[in-house]
Short mmCIF file of C-alpha atoms and ligand atoms in Angstrom, two decimals:
data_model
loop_
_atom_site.label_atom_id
_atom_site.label_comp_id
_atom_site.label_asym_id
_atom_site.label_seq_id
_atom_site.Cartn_x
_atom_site.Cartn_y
_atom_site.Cartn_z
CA UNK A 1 13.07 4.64 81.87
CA UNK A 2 14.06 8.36 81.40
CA UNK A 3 11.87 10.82 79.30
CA UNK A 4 14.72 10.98 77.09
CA UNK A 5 15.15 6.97 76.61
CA UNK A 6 11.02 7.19 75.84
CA UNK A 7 12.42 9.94 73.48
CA UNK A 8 14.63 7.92 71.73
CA UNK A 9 12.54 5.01 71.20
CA UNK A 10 9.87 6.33 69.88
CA UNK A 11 12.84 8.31 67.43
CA UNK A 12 13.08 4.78 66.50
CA UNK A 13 10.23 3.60 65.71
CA UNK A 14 8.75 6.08 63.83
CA UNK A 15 12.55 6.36 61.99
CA UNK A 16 12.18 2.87 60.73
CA UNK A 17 8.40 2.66 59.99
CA UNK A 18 9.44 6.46 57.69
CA UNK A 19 12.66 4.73 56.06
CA UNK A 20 10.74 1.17 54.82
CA UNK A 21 8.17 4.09 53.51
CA UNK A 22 11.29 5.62 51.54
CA UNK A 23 10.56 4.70 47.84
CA UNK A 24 13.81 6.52 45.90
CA UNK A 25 16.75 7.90 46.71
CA UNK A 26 15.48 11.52 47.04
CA UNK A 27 12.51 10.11 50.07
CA UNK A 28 15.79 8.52 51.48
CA UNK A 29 18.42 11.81 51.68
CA UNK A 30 14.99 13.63 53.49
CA UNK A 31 14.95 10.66 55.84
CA UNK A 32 18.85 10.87 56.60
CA UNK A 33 18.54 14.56 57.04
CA UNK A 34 15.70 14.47 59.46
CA UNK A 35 16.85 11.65 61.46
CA UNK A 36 20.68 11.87 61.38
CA UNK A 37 21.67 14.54 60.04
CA UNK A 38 23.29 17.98 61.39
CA UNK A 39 20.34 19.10 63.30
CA UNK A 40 18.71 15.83 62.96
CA UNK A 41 16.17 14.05 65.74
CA UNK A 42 18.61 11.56 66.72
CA UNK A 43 21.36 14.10 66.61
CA UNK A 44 19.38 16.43 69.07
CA UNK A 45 19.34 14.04 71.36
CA UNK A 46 22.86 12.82 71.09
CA UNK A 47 24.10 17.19 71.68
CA UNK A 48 21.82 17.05 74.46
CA UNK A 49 23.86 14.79 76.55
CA UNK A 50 25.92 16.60 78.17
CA UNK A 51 23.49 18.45 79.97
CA UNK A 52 22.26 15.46 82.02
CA UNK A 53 23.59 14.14 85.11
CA UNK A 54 26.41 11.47 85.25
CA UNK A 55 24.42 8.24 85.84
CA UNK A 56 21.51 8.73 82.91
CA UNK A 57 24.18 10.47 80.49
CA UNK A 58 26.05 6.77 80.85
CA UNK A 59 22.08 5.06 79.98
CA UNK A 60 21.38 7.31 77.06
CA UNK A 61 24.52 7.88 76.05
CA UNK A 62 24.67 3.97 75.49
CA UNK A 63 20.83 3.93 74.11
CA UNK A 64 21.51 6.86 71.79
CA UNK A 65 24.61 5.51 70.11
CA UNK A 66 23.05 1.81 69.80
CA UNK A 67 19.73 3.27 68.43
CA UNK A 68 22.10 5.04 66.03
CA UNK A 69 24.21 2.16 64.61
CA UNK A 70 20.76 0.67 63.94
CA UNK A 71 19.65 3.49 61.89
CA UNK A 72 22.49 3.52 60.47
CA UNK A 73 22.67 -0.06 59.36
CA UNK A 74 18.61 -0.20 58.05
CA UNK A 75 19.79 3.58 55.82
CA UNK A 76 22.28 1.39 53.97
CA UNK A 77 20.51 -1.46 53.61
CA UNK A 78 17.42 0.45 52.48
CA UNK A 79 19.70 1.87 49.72
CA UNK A 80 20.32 -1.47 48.54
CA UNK A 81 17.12 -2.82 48.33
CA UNK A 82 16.34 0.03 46.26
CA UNK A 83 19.21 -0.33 44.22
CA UNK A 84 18.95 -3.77 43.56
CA UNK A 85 14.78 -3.48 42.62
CA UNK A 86 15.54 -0.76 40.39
CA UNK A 87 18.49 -3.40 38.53
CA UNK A 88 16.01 -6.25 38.37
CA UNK A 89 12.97 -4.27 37.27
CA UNK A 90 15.77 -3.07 33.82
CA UNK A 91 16.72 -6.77 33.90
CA UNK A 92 13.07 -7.71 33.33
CA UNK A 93 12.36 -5.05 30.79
CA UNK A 94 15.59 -5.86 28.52
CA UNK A 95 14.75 -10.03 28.59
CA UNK A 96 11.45 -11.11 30.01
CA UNK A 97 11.51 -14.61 28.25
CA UNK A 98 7.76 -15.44 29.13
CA UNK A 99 6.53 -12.50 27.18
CA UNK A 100 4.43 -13.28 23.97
CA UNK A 101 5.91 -12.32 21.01
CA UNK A 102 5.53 -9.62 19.28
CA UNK A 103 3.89 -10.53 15.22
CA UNK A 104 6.15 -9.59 12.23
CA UNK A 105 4.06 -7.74 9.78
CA UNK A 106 4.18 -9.32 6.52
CA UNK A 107 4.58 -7.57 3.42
CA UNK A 108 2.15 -8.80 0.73
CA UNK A 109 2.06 -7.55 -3.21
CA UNK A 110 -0.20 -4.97 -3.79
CA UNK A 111 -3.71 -6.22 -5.35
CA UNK A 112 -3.62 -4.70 -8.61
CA UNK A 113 -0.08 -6.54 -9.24
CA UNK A 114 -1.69 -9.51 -8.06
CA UNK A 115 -4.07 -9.65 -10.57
CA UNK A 116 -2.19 -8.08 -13.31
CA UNK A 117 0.04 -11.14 -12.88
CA UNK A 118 -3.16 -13.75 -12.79
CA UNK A 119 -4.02 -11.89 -15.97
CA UNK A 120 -0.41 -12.29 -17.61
CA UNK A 121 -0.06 -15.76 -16.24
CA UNK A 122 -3.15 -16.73 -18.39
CA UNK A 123 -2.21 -15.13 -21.69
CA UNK A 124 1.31 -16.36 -21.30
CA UNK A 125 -0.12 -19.90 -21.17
CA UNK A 126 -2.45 -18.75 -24.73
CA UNK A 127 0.96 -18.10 -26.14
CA UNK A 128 1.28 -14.68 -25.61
CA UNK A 129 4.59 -12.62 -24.76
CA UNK A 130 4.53 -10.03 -22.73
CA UNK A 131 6.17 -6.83 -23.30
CA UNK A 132 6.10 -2.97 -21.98
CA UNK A 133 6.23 0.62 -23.35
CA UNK A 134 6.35 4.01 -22.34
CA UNK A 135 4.37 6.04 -20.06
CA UNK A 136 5.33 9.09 -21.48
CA UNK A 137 4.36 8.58 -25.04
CA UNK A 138 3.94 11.36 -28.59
CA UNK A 139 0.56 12.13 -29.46
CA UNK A 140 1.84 10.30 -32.61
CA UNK A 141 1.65 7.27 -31.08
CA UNK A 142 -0.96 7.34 -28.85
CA UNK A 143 -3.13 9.12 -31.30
CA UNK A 144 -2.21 9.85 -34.62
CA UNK A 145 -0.95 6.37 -35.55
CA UNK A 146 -4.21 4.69 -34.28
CA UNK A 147 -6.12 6.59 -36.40
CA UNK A 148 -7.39 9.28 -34.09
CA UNK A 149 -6.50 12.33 -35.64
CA UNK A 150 -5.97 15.87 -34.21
CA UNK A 151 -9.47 18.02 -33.89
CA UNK A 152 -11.28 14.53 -34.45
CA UNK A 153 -14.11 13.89 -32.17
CA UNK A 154 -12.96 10.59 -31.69
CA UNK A 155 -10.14 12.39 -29.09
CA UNK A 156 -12.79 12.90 -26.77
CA UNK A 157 -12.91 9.33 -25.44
CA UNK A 158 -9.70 9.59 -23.78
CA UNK A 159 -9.36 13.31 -21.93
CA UNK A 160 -5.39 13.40 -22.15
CA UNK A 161 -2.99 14.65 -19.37
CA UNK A 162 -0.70 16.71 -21.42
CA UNK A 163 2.81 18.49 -20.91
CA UNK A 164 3.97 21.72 -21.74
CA UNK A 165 7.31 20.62 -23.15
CA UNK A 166 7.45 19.39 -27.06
CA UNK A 167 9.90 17.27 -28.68
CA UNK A 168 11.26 16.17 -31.98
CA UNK A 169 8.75 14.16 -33.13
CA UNK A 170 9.52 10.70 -34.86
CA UNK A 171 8.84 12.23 -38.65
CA UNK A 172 11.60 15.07 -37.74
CA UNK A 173 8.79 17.43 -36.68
CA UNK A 174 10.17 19.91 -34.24
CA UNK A 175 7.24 20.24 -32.23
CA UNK A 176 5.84 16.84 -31.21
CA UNK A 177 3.32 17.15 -28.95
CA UNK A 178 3.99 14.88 -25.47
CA UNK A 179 1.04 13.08 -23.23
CA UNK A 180 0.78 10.55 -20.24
CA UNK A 181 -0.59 7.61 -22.47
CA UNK A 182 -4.07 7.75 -22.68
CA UNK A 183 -4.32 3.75 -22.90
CA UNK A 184 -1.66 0.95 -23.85
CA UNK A 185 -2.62 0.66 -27.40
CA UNK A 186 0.14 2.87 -28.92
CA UNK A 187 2.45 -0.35 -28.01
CA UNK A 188 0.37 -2.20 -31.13
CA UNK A 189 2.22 0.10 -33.28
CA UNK A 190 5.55 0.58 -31.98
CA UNK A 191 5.56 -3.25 -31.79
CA UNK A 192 4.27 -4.01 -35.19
CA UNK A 193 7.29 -0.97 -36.49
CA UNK A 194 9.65 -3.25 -35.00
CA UNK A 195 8.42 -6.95 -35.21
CA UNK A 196 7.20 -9.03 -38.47
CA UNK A 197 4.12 -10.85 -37.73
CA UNK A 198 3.80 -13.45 -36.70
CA UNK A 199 2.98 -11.44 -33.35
CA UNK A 200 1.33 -12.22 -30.17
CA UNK A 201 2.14 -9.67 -27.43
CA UNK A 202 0.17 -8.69 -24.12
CA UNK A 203 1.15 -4.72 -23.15
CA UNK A 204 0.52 -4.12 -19.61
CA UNK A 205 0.94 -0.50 -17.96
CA UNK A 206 -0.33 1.94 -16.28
CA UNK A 207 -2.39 4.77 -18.34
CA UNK A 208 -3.33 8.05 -17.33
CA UNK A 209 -6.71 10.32 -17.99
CA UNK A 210 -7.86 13.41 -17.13
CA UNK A 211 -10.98 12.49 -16.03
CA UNK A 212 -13.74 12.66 -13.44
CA UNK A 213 -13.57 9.88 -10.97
CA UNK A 214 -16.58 7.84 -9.94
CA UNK A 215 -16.77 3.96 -8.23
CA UNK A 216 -15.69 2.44 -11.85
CA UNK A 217 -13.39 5.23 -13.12
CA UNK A 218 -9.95 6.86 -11.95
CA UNK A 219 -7.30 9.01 -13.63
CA UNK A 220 -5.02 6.54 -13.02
CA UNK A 221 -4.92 2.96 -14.39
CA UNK A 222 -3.31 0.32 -15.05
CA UNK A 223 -4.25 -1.90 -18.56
CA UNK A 224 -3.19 -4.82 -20.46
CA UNK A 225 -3.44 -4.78 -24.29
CA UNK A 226 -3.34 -7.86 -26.54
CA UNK A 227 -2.44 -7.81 -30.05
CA UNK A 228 -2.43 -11.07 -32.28
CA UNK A 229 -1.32 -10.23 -35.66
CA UNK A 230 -1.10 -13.50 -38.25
CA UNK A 231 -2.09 -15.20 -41.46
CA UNK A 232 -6.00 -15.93 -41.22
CA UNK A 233 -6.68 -14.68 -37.86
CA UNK A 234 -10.62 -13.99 -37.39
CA UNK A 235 -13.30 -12.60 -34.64
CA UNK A 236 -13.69 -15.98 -33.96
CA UNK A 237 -10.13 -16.25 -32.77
CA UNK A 238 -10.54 -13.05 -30.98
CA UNK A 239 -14.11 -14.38 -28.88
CA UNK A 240 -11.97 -17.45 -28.25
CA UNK A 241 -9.00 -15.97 -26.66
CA UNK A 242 -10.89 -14.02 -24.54
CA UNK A 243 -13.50 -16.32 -23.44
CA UNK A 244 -10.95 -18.70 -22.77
CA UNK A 245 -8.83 -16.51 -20.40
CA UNK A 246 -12.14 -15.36 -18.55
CA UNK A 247 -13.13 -19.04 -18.13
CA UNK A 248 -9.75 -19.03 -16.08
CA UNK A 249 -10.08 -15.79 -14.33
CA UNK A 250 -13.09 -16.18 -13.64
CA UNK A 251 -14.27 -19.46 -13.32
CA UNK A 252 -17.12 -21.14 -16.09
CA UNK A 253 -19.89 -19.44 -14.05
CA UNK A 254 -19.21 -15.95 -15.11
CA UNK A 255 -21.00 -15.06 -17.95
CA UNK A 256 -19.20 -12.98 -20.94
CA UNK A 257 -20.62 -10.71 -23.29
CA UNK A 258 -19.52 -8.82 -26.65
CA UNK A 259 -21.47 -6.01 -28.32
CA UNK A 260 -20.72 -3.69 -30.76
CA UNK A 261 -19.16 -0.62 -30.32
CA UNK A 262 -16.60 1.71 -31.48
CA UNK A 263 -13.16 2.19 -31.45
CA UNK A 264 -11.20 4.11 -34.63
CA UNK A 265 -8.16 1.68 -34.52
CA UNK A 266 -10.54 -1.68 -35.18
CA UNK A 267 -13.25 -2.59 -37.18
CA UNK A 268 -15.36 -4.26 -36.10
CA UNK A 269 -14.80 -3.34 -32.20
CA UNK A 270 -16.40 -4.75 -29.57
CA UNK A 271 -16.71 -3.59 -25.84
CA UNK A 272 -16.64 -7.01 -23.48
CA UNK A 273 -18.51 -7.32 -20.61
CA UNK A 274 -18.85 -9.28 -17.34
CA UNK A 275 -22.28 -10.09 -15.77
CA UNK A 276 -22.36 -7.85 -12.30
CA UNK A 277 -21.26 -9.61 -9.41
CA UNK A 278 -22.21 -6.56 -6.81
CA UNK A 279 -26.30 -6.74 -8.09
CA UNK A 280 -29.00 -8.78 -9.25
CA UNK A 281 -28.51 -6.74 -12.23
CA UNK A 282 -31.34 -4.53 -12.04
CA UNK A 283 -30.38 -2.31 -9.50
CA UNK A 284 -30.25 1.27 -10.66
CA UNK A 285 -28.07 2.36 -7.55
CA UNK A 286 -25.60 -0.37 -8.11
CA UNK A 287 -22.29 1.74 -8.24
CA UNK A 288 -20.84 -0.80 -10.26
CA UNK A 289 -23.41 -1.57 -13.06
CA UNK A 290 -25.94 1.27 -12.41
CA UNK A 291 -28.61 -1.27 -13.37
CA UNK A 292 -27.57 -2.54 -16.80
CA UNK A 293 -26.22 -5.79 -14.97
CA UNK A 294 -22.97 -5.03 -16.90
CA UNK A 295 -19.57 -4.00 -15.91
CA UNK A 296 -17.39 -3.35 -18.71
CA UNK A 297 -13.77 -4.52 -18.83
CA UNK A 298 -12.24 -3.88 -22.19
CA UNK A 299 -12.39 -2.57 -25.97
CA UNK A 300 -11.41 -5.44 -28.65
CA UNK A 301 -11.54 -5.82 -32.15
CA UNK A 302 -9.74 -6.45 -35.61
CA UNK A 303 -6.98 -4.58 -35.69
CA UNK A 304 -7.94 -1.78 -38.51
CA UNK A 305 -6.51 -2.36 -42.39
CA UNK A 306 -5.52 0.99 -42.41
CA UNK A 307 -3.05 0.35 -39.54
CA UNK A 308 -2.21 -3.33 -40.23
CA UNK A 309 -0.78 -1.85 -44.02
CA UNK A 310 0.45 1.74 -42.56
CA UNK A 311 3.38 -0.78 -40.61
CA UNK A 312 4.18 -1.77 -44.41
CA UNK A 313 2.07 -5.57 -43.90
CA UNK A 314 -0.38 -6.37 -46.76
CA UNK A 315 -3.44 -6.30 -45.20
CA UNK A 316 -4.67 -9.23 -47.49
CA UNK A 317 -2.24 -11.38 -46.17
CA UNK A 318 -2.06 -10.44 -42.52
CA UNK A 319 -5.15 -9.69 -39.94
CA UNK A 320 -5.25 -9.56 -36.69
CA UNK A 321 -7.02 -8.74 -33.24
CA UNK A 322 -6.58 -6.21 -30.48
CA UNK A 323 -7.76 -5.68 -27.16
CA UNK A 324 -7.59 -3.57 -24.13
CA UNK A 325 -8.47 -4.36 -20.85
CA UNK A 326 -8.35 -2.51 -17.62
CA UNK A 327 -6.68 -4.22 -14.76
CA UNK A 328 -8.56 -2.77 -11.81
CA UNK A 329 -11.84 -3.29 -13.21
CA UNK A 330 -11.03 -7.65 -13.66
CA UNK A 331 -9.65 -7.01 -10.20
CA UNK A 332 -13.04 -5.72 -9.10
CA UNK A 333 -14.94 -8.65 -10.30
CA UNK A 334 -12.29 -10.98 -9.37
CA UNK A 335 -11.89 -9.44 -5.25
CA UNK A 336 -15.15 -8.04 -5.12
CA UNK A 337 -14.27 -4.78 -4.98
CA UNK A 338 -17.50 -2.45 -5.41
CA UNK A 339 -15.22 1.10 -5.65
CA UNK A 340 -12.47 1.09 -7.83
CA UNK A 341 -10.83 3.93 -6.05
CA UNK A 342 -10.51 2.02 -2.96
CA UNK A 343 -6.69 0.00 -4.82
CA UNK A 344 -4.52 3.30 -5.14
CA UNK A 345 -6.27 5.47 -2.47
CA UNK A 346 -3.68 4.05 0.14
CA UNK A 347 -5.29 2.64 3.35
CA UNK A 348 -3.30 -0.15 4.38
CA UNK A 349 -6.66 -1.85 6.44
CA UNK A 350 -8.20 -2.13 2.95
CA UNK A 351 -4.93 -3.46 1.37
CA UNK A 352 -4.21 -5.87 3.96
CA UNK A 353 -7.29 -8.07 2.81
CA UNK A 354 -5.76 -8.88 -0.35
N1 DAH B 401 -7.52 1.49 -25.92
C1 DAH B 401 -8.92 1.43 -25.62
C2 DAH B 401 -9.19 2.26 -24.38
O1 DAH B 401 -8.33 2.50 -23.64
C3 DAH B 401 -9.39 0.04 -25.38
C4 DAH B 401 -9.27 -0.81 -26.61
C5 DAH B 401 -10.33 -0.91 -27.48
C6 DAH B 401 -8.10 -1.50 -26.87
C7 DAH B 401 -10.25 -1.70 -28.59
C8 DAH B 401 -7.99 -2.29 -27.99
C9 DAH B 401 -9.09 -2.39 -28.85
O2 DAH B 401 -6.90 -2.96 -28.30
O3 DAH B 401 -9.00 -3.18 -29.94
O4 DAH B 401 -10.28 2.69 -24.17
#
């Protein structure tokens, strides 16, 4: 064995041990030019022939050009290994059958629709139909005609998103003022304009007020209103109705309580209440009942004279009950919900529980 034969086998060796090391086709082109290319280790060798003597140019003229074929043969099939590990490794990414999978997100109905239509469902059965109005209403409506005139102190219960724009008013008045609805009861007297009682409508919507928010309040809501209007109707008819549809709300375990209060478009109003389900009822850092054990969920009451004969009814003949109730706060009792603000504020972890 020649120096140069040593030479080329340990070209080789170390060739092939480099090339199985060749990871891309970048490592491979450095390879080729090292080994086999212009000025290449192999390539040395093979130039440097001519200078030996006749007998050892035959021996590593021979070994040069075999170890050469061989190189030559492991570059190509090198390249195809890669190329053919590179195909299966897209293969497995476009159709990999064992992989779990993946869930479908499911879209679900908001919870304040799903208890506005629990509440509907119930009054429908009662006999009720339901019907809607608009958002945008005239302070006519939403004030005037419920007996809650301008520069009355009354107006202070509802602090009232208006607009700058006026319209023509329903009485030909150029100037009508123009409000986000306050509450849903301005649909008791566009209804009664247009119906002859018998009438038994629920009103739901959403109502807008300009108003501080806390864990019970927001300036957005959404209500239902009732309004029964008939021969001989009475408060007991009223206390039934609604005791009756919280008894299927809420089950016969939740207790229900009216007490007096004051609204301008019934008399005798009541505010209904629901025993607090966040509390014992005495806590006074309960967000939702501060401590009175209470959590209030509507105004009701007899529909006032004064309106019942201003929609041209005789108010002898025809009485009737109202009520307005607001959605998020039944939906509080009925999911538990301690902060009102939590339904419209958006986060789709508190949303998905419902
Ligand atoms: N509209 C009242 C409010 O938003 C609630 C209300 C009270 C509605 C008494 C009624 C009622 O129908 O009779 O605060």
């Amino acid at each position: 064995m020649s120096e140069t034969t040593d030479r080329i086998a340990s070209i080789e060796r170390d060739a092939l041990a480099a090339l199985a090391a060749a990871e891309d086709d970048a490592a491979i082109e450095a390879w080729r030019t090292r080994v086999l290319g212009r000025s290449g280790e192999l390539t040395g060798v093979l130039r440097g022939i001519g200078g030996l003597d006749a007998d050892e140019r035959k021996v590593v003229g021979a070994e040069a050009n075999r170890v050469k074929g061989i190189l030559e043969a492991a570059l190509d099939e090198r390249r195809e290994a890669l190329r053919r590990a590179a195909l299966a490794s897209t293969e497995a990414d476009a159709l990999d059958v064992t992989l779990p999978g993946r869930p479908l997100r499911r879209g679900r109905l908001h919870p304040i629709t799903q208890v506005r239509r629990r509440i509907l469902d119930v009054f429908e059965r009662l006999g009720f139909q339901v019907i809607e109005g608009p958002e945008v209403e005239l302070d006519a409506y939403n004030f005037g005609a419920l007996r809650i005139p301008e520069h009355h102190p009354a107006r202070d219960m509802w602090d009232t998103f208006w607009f700058d724009e006026e319209v023509q008013g329903p009485d030909g008045n150029e100037r009508a003022p123009l409000l986000l609805r306050t509450h849903t009861s301005p649909m008791q007297v566009r209804f009664m304009q247009e119906h002859e009682p018998p009438i038994r409508v629920a009103v739901p919507g959403k109502c807008y007020r300009y108003e501080a928010t806390d864990a019970t309040h927001e300036w957005m809501l959404e209500q239902v209103e009732l309004l029964a209007i008939d021969e001989g109707i009475s408060m007991a008819n009223l206390k039934g109705t609604l005791q009756e549809w919280a008894r299927q709300m809420f089950g016969p375990s939740r207790k229900v309580m009216l007490r007096n209060s004051y609204f301008p478009f019934v008399e005798p109003g009541v505010e209904v209440a629901v025993d607090c389900f966040q509390c014992p009822g005495d806590d006074p850092s309960c967000p939702v009942c501060r401590g009175s054990g209470w959590l209030e969920l509507m105004g009701a009451g007899m529909v006032h004279p004064e309106i019942i004969a201003a929609q041209g009814y005789d108010p002898e003949r025809y009485t009737g009950f109202a009520a307005g109730m607001g959605v998020e706060r039944v939906a509080m009792v009925l999911l538990g919900v301690s902060d009102i603000r939590d339904f419209h504020a958006n986060d789709p972890r508190f949303l998905a529980q419902f």
